[in-house]
Short mmCIF file of C-alpha atoms in Angstrom, two decimals:
data_model
loop_
_atom_site.label_atom_id
_atom_site.label_comp_id
_atom_site.label_asym_id
_atom_site.label_seq_id
_atom_site.Cartn_x
_atom_site.Cartn_y
_atom_site.Cartn_z
CA MET A 1265 -27.96 100.07 -34.23
CA LEU A 1266 -26.74 98.83 -31.23
CA ASN A 1267 -29.10 95.50 -30.92
CA PRO A 1268 -28.24 93.46 -33.86
CA ASP A 1269 -28.20 90.18 -32.46
CA GLY A 1270 -31.13 90.47 -30.12
CA VAL A 1271 -33.19 91.55 -32.92
CA TYR A 1272 -32.10 89.32 -35.18
CA LEU A 1273 -33.64 86.75 -32.81
CA GLY A 1274 -36.45 89.23 -32.73
CA ASN A 1275 -36.01 90.20 -29.16
CA TYR A 1276 -37.44 94.34 -29.08
CA ARG A 1277 -35.57 94.72 -26.05
CA CYS A 1278 -32.40 92.58 -24.82
CA SER A 1279 -29.55 91.38 -26.78
CA LEU A 1280 -28.97 87.70 -27.50
CA MET A 1281 -27.05 87.15 -23.73
CA GLY A 1282 -30.52 88.75 -22.16
CA PHE A 1283 -28.88 92.48 -21.18
CA ASP A 1284 -31.36 95.25 -21.51
CA LEU A 1285 -28.44 97.20 -23.02
CA ASN A 1286 -29.79 100.77 -22.53
CA ARG A 1287 -29.70 99.95 -18.84
CA HIS A 1288 -25.99 99.37 -18.99
CA TRP A 1289 -24.06 102.59 -20.06
CA LEU A 1290 -22.27 103.39 -16.85
CA ASP A 1291 -19.83 100.75 -17.38
CA PRO A 1292 -20.00 98.75 -20.81
CA SER A 1293 -18.46 94.76 -20.66
CA PRO A 1294 -16.17 95.15 -24.00
CA TRP A 1295 -17.36 91.06 -23.86
CA ALA A 1296 -21.21 91.45 -22.62
CA HIS A 1297 -21.99 94.49 -24.49
CA PRO A 1298 -19.72 95.25 -27.16
CA THR A 1299 -21.85 97.39 -29.10
CA LEU A 1300 -22.14 100.01 -26.28
CA HIS A 1301 -18.29 99.93 -25.06
CA GLY A 1302 -17.05 100.57 -29.05
CA VAL A 1303 -20.09 103.50 -29.26
CA LYS A 1304 -19.01 104.74 -25.86
CA GLN A 1305 -15.36 104.86 -26.34
CA LEU A 1306 -15.78 106.08 -29.75
CA ILE A 1307 -18.08 108.76 -28.75
CA ILE A 1308 -15.19 109.72 -25.30
CA GLN A 1309 -12.81 110.19 -28.58
CA MET A 1310 -14.98 112.40 -30.61
CA TYR A 1311 -15.44 114.37 -27.26
CA ASN A 1312 -12.20 114.92 -26.31
CA ASP A 1313 -10.95 115.72 -30.07
CA PRO A 1314 -10.69 119.64 -29.88
CA LYS A 1315 -11.42 119.70 -33.90
CA THR A 1316 -14.80 118.11 -33.56
CA SER A 1317 -18.27 119.59 -32.02
CA LEU A 1318 -20.50 116.97 -30.31
CA GLU A 1319 -23.59 118.43 -30.07
CA PHE A 1320 -26.13 116.24 -30.02
CA TYR A 1321 -27.05 112.12 -29.11
CA ILE A 1322 -30.76 110.92 -29.95
CA ASP A 1323 -30.90 107.20 -28.53
CA ILE A 1324 -34.23 105.75 -30.63
CA HIS A 1325 -36.27 103.48 -29.38
CA ALA A 1326 -40.08 102.18 -29.82
CA HIS A 1327 -42.29 102.31 -27.03
CA SER A 1328 -44.94 99.41 -26.00
CA THR A 1329 -47.38 101.28 -24.34
CA MET A 1330 -47.61 104.88 -24.86
CA MET A 1331 -48.57 106.77 -28.48
CA ASN A 1332 -47.32 109.09 -30.92
CA GLY A 1333 -43.56 110.26 -30.18
CA PHE A 1334 -42.32 112.20 -27.67
CA MET A 1335 -38.92 112.31 -26.08
CA TYR A 1336 -36.82 112.28 -23.41
CA GLY A 1337 -34.35 114.64 -21.90
CA ASN A 1338 -32.47 114.94 -18.85
CA ILE A 1339 -32.82 117.84 -15.57
CA PHE A 1340 -29.36 119.78 -14.69
CA GLU A 1341 -29.10 122.57 -12.09
CA ASP A 1342 -27.58 125.27 -14.27
CA GLU A 1343 -30.92 127.01 -15.33
CA GLU A 1344 -29.97 128.19 -18.85
CA ARG A 1345 -29.00 124.66 -20.35
CA PHE A 1346 -32.56 123.15 -19.00
CA GLN A 1347 -34.04 125.88 -20.77
CA ARG A 1348 -31.75 125.43 -24.07
CA GLN A 1349 -32.54 120.89 -24.14
CA ALA A 1350 -35.97 121.94 -24.80
CA VAL A 1351 -35.35 123.93 -28.30
CA PHE A 1352 -35.23 120.89 -30.20
CA PRO A 1353 -38.13 118.95 -29.50
CA LYS A 1354 -40.40 122.13 -29.73
CA LEU A 1355 -38.97 122.29 -32.82
CA LEU A 1356 -39.74 118.50 -33.58
CA CYS A 1357 -43.28 119.27 -32.32
CA GLN A 1358 -43.85 121.54 -35.17
CA ASN A 1359 -42.59 119.63 -37.93
CA ALA A 1360 -44.28 116.50 -37.02
CA GLU A 1361 -47.81 115.66 -36.80
CA ASP A 1362 -47.54 112.85 -34.52
CA PHE A 1363 -44.63 114.24 -32.05
CA SER A 1364 -46.54 115.29 -28.83
CA TYR A 1365 -44.52 118.01 -26.96
CA SER A 1366 -47.00 117.37 -23.97
CA SER A 1367 -45.72 113.87 -23.79
CA THR A 1368 -42.38 114.51 -23.36
CA SER A 1369 -40.71 114.47 -20.04
CA PHE A 1370 -36.98 115.67 -18.31
CA ASN A 1371 -35.85 113.64 -15.87
CA ARG A 1372 -33.23 112.01 -13.78
CA ASP A 1373 -34.95 108.74 -12.32
CA ALA A 1374 -32.34 106.69 -10.99
CA VAL A 1375 -33.47 103.84 -12.86
CA LYS A 1376 -32.77 105.38 -15.67
CA ALA A 1377 -29.35 106.06 -14.61
CA GLY A 1378 -27.49 103.65 -16.91
CA THR A 1379 -29.15 105.07 -20.35
CA GLY A 1380 -27.35 106.57 -22.74
CA ARG A 1381 -29.04 110.11 -22.79
CA ARG A 1382 -28.45 110.05 -18.84
CA PHE A 1383 -24.57 108.90 -18.94
CA LEU A 1384 -23.72 110.95 -21.92
CA GLY A 1385 -25.61 114.23 -20.56
CA GLY A 1386 -23.63 113.82 -17.81
CA LEU A 1387 -20.20 113.24 -19.50
CA LEU A 1388 -20.34 116.00 -22.46
CA ASP A 1389 -20.69 119.43 -21.46
CA HIS A 1390 -23.24 122.32 -21.40
CA THR A 1391 -22.65 122.48 -25.71
CA SER A 1392 -23.91 119.03 -26.02
CA TYR A 1393 -28.19 117.74 -25.75
CA CYS A 1394 -29.05 113.99 -25.51
CA TYR A 1395 -32.18 112.88 -26.07
CA THR A 1396 -34.00 109.64 -26.11
CA LEU A 1397 -36.80 109.56 -28.90
CA GLU A 1398 -39.32 106.85 -28.13
CA VAL A 1399 -42.20 105.95 -30.79
CA SER A 1400 -45.09 104.02 -30.30
CA PHE A 1401 -45.18 100.68 -31.41
CA TYR A 1402 -48.93 100.80 -32.24
CA SER A 1403 -50.17 104.87 -32.98
CA TYR A 1404 -50.23 108.24 -32.63
CA VAL A 1405 -53.06 110.89 -32.15
CA ILE A 1406 -53.37 114.08 -34.15
CA GLY A 1407 -53.89 116.62 -31.75
CA GLY A 1408 -57.14 118.07 -31.64
CA THR A 1409 -58.42 114.71 -32.34
CA THR A 1410 -59.61 111.66 -30.43
CA ALA A 1411 -58.77 109.04 -33.41
CA ALA A 1412 -55.78 106.80 -33.12
CA VAL A 1413 -53.59 106.71 -36.77
CA PRO A 1414 -52.12 103.60 -36.69
CA TYR A 1415 -47.85 103.36 -37.60
CA THR A 1416 -46.92 102.05 -40.83
CA GLU A 1417 -43.54 101.86 -42.18
CA GLU A 1418 -43.96 105.06 -44.44
CA ALA A 1419 -45.02 106.81 -41.05
CA TYR A 1420 -42.17 106.12 -39.04
CA MET A 1421 -40.00 107.08 -42.26
CA LYS A 1422 -41.50 110.20 -42.42
CA LEU A 1423 -41.07 110.73 -38.93
CA GLY A 1424 -37.16 110.44 -39.48
CA ARG A 1425 -38.06 112.51 -42.17
CA ASN A 1426 -38.73 115.74 -39.61
CA VAL A 1427 -35.95 114.65 -37.36
CA ALA A 1428 -33.56 115.76 -40.25
CA ARG A 1429 -35.65 119.10 -41.15
CA THR A 1430 -35.89 119.48 -37.46
CA PHE A 1431 -31.93 119.73 -37.40
CA LEU A 1432 -32.17 122.47 -40.57
CA ASP A 1433 -34.57 124.61 -38.42
CA TYR A 1434 -32.22 124.02 -35.52
CA TYR A 1435 -29.34 125.42 -36.89
CA ARG A 1436 -31.03 128.04 -39.47
CA LEU A 1437 -30.14 126.68 -42.33
CA ASN A 1438 -33.74 126.33 -44.16
CA PRO A 1439 -34.86 128.97 -45.93
CA LEU A 1440 -38.23 128.22 -46.14
CA VAL A 1441 -39.08 128.43 -42.18
CA GLU A 1442 -39.39 132.32 -40.44
CA LYS A 1443 -37.33 132.68 -38.06
CA VAL A 1444 -39.22 132.69 -34.81
CA ALA A 1445 -38.56 132.92 -31.09
CA ILE A 1446 -38.62 129.74 -29.02
CA PRO A 1447 -40.17 130.11 -25.72
CA MET A 1448 -37.97 129.04 -22.58
CA PRO A 1449 -39.48 126.54 -20.44
CA ARG A 1450 -39.22 126.97 -16.47
CA LEU A 1451 -36.82 125.16 -14.56
CA ARG A 1452 -37.49 124.07 -10.41
CA LYS A 1453 -33.57 124.04 -9.34
CA GLU A 1454 -32.14 121.31 -7.94
CA LYS A 1455 -28.68 119.41 -6.62
CA PRO A 1456 -27.06 117.03 -9.52
CA PRO A 1457 -26.27 113.68 -8.52
CA PRO A 1458 -22.82 113.95 -6.71
CA TYR A 1459 -21.25 111.52 -9.44
CA LYS A 1460 -17.94 112.50 -11.67
CA HIS A 1461 -16.73 110.38 -14.09
CA PRO A 1462 -12.60 110.20 -14.90
CA LEU A 1463 -13.07 110.66 -17.95
CA LEU A 1464 -14.77 114.52 -17.84
CA ARG A 1465 -13.81 117.33 -19.67
CA GLY A 1466 -14.09 120.82 -19.07
CA PRO A 1467 -17.76 122.23 -17.48
CA ALA A 1468 -19.76 118.57 -17.42
CA ARG A 1469 -19.93 118.17 -13.57
CA ASN A 1470 -23.71 116.96 -13.64
CA HIS A 1471 -23.08 113.17 -14.32
CA PRO A 1472 -25.68 110.80 -13.16
CA ASN A 1473 -25.69 107.64 -11.46
CA GLY A 1474 -28.05 105.49 -9.84
CA LYS A 1475 -26.86 106.02 -6.10
CA GLY A 1476 -26.78 109.90 -5.94
CA ASP A 1477 -30.32 110.36 -7.24
CA LYS A 1478 -32.45 107.56 -5.31
CA LYS A 1479 -34.15 110.41 -3.72
CA SER A 1480 -33.98 113.33 -6.52
CA SER A 1481 -36.27 111.30 -9.31
CA VAL A 1482 -38.41 114.09 -10.61
CA ASN A 1483 -40.59 114.24 -13.88
CA HIS A 1484 -41.11 117.67 -15.10
CA LYS A 1485 -43.79 116.53 -17.94
CA ASP A 1486 -43.87 119.97 -19.42
CA PRO A 1487 -41.60 122.50 -18.20
CA SER A 1488 -43.13 125.14 -20.06
CA ASN A 1489 -46.60 126.19 -21.49
CA PRO A 1490 -46.91 123.68 -24.90
CA PHE A 1491 -47.48 125.75 -28.20
#
């Protein structure tokens, strides 16, 4: 929970000082964005600790216009890395009737350069996966139907449980699930934005910024055939 003061005042996007916190990950201020600054330092500390395996970052938001739950992921020049990051949202789509893989997209739009998903996708190495999980303010449509089902507190909590269940499937810890192969997406290769963070470690070289990808804004709505 990175926006406690804003939410306390009834804001759903901005902090007490009026900042959209999910646009300030590149250089958060300890004074103006203290929660981002603290979490960023913690993640860097964990990443540089050889005893810690930092494999997932999921930033959870509500969406004011779209329906269902869906994810945003990153685009990488490394085709295998791009393919692997599609596995988790595909598994989540199998577990959660309100999650839409068809609405899930992989992009590196310039306007999203300051988001946690974009920043950490460039900072962390190829063994880590960074997503934004968006969930509608309003309702969801179950596949094969057209009727909108309003979200309730219980429905939001159920999606959270399904995210946890998807981790069990991902790590093959659920004995009730048949071990099935997950189809991989196809990637149209692109050059990464030319940005390097001074705290990069290992092979992570695809760090986003607002300058390098002004003309590389690509939106892959569905990098593979949906289930």
